[in-house]
Amino acid sequence: MTVTVSFVLNGEDVSVDVEPRTLLVEALRDRLRRTGTHVGCDTSQCGACVVHVDGRSVKSCSMLAVQAEGAEVVTIEGLAKGGRLHPMQEAFREHHGLQCGFCTPGMIMSALDLVSQNPDPDENQIRHWLEGNLCRCTGYQNIVRAIKAGAQAMRSA
Amino acid sequence: MYEFNYHRPTTLAEAKTLLESNADAKLVSGGMTLLPTMKLRLARPTDLVDIGNIRDLGGIRVDAKNVEVGAAVRHAEVASSADVRKAIPALSDLAGLIGDPQVRNRGTLGGSIANSDPAADYPAAVLGLGATIRTDRREIAADDYFLGMFETALEPGEIVVAVRFPRAKRAAYAKFPNPASRYAVVGVFVAETGAGIRVAVTGAGACAFRVPEMETALGRKFAADSLDGIEVDAAELNGDLHASPEYRAHLVGVMARRAVSAAGG
Ligand SMILES: Cc1cc2nc3c(=O)[nH]c(=O)nc-3n(C[C@H](O)[C@H](O)[C@H](O)COP(=O)(O)OP(=O)(O)OC[C@H]3O[C@@H](n4cnc5c(N)ncnc54)[C@H](O)[C@@H]3O)c2cc1C
Ligand code: FES
Ligand code: FES
């Protein structure tokens, strides 16, 4: 049995037929072909799948697509505007906040939720905020640096 | 995940009818426990009844005596509510320590206490403040609610509507988190309310429990050193790869003293 779910994805109205058991991340990647959102663990631990639903960061592997009915969903693909990277993306590039890049979309979406609540987070606040985002490559130092710089760039933008 | 039908009722009455007419239906609230369980095929509901759109289950209401939190209120909302922070700061602190930001953006109070995970945080506040659980059919005192591991006084199909927490003169929560999940290896909630002093422990036993000896000692003098020499029996406690029963017993004392100090004792 399939049901139709409609929501706003990166500012665009979308409708997609899914099974009730289809996860939001599966709908995004497999049905809507937005593959920037990754699946790392599929057990709600790693944060590779973080997207924004109605302005808050959530793990899209732990939410059903049908639960996004009527919501505003933003994925990593929704950040760059007019061919220019979002300041937070630019900061990750500039500060080498990634190595393999697998965790990066989730890191950035999570960081943006932090900055929306706390425009000037200190290092400690950033580290605590990233409790739900795992990176197997970087050791986090440059991720924290990038988020601090990204927040700064957003404040002065 | 096995197949299921999905329902999104907007009233409590509709949700009850859906549960009654589908024997293997289950409520889903934040889904942070239920969906992973279904992925592992440890749960196989035929129908999921999503309570996220039922207005009666939402909202935080504060009056002179109590803070009432709707069952579908997310942890992040409790952690960031200025009203809760003013009335019972220990409750906002506790909610802000649950899991990670994304878990707090989805997980709900009702889901947490219906599930009664032995390592969950909210049970410590519910029992420590002597809260009342309001359901679709009755009110349950916290002391009668937590029965065992993943076991509560809820009957099949009973829906948690809200939890009423009495305001405290002073209260604090101290937890020793598992470094990966942030679940409580041991968490202790200490509170003084109009009804007296309560000490509730989560993470250590099959479900949240009180420590009467500590409550009596704090009643004589509300100070961390009043707890010196009081030990909980390790024989009753959980042992797993995270901590032995003996270590958990030790942590109960340490966390209780930290909570008392944080509450100004
Ligand atoms: C990575 C991770 C880390 C976590 N860390 C912590 C932590 O540190 N501390 C902590 O306390 N928790 C932690 N949790 C659990 C989290 O707090 C969830 O909120 C909690 O597991 C359940 O809430 P939920 O709203 O997601 O419930 P759901 O998963 O939707 O439901 C759980 C159960 O409760 C039932 N139910 C839901 N609502 C009601 C209701 N109103 N009435 C009756 N039954 C109901 C459902 O049928 C289901 O059986 C963590 C979870 C994850 C995934
Ligand atoms: S894939 Fe969702 S948390 Fe790891
Ligand atoms: S850059 Fe490889 S996992 Fe983070």
Short mmCIF file of N, CA and C and ligand atoms in Angstrom, two decimals, chain A residues 97-104 107 134-138 143, ligand 3:
data_model
loop_
_atom_site.label_atom_id
_atom_site.label_comp_id
_atom_site.label_asym_id
_atom_site.label_seq_id
_atom_site.Cartn_x
_atom_site.Cartn_y
_atom_site.Cartn_z
N GLY A 97 37.39 21.23 7.25
CA GLY A 97 36.54 20.55 8.24
C GLY A 97 36.04 19.20 7.77
N LEU A 98 36.69 18.62 6.79
CA LEU A 98 36.28 17.30 6.32
C LEU A 98 37.46 16.59 5.70
N GLN A 99 37.38 15.26 5.74
CA GLN A 99 38.37 14.47 5.01
C GLN A 99 37.63 13.64 3.96
N CYS A 100 36.97 12.55 4.38
CA CYS A 100 36.24 11.79 3.36
C CYS A 100 34.94 12.49 2.97
N GLY A 101 34.40 13.33 3.89
CA GLY A 101 33.20 14.09 3.58
C GLY A 101 31.89 13.39 3.86
N PHE A 102 31.96 12.15 4.35
CA PHE A 102 30.71 11.41 4.53
C PHE A 102 29.82 12.03 5.62
N CYS A 103 30.44 12.50 6.68
CA CYS A 103 29.67 13.06 7.80
C CYS A 103 29.26 14.51 7.55
N THR A 104 29.86 15.14 6.53
CA THR A 104 29.80 16.59 6.38
C THR A 104 28.38 17.17 6.22
N MET A 107 26.87 17.19 9.58
CA MET A 107 27.58 18.15 10.44
C MET A 107 27.08 19.57 10.15
N LEU A 134 28.80 11.87 14.38
CA LEU A 134 30.08 11.18 14.47
C LEU A 134 30.90 11.40 13.20
N CYS A 135 32.21 11.59 13.38
CA CYS A 135 33.14 11.68 12.26
C CYS A 135 34.26 10.68 12.50
N ARG A 136 34.50 9.83 11.52
CA ARG A 136 35.54 8.81 11.70
C ARG A 136 36.90 9.29 11.20
N CYS A 137 36.96 10.47 10.58
CA CYS A 137 38.21 10.89 9.96
C CYS A 137 38.93 12.01 10.70
N THR A 138 38.24 13.09 10.98
CA THR A 138 38.95 14.34 11.25
C THR A 138 39.46 14.51 12.68
N ILE A 143 36.46 20.57 12.40
CA ILE A 143 35.01 20.75 12.30
C ILE A 143 34.58 21.85 13.26
S1 FES C 3 35.17 13.42 7.21
FE1 FES C 3 35.07 11.29 7.04
S2 FES C 3 33.56 10.81 8.52
FE2 FES C 3 33.88 12.88 8.87
#
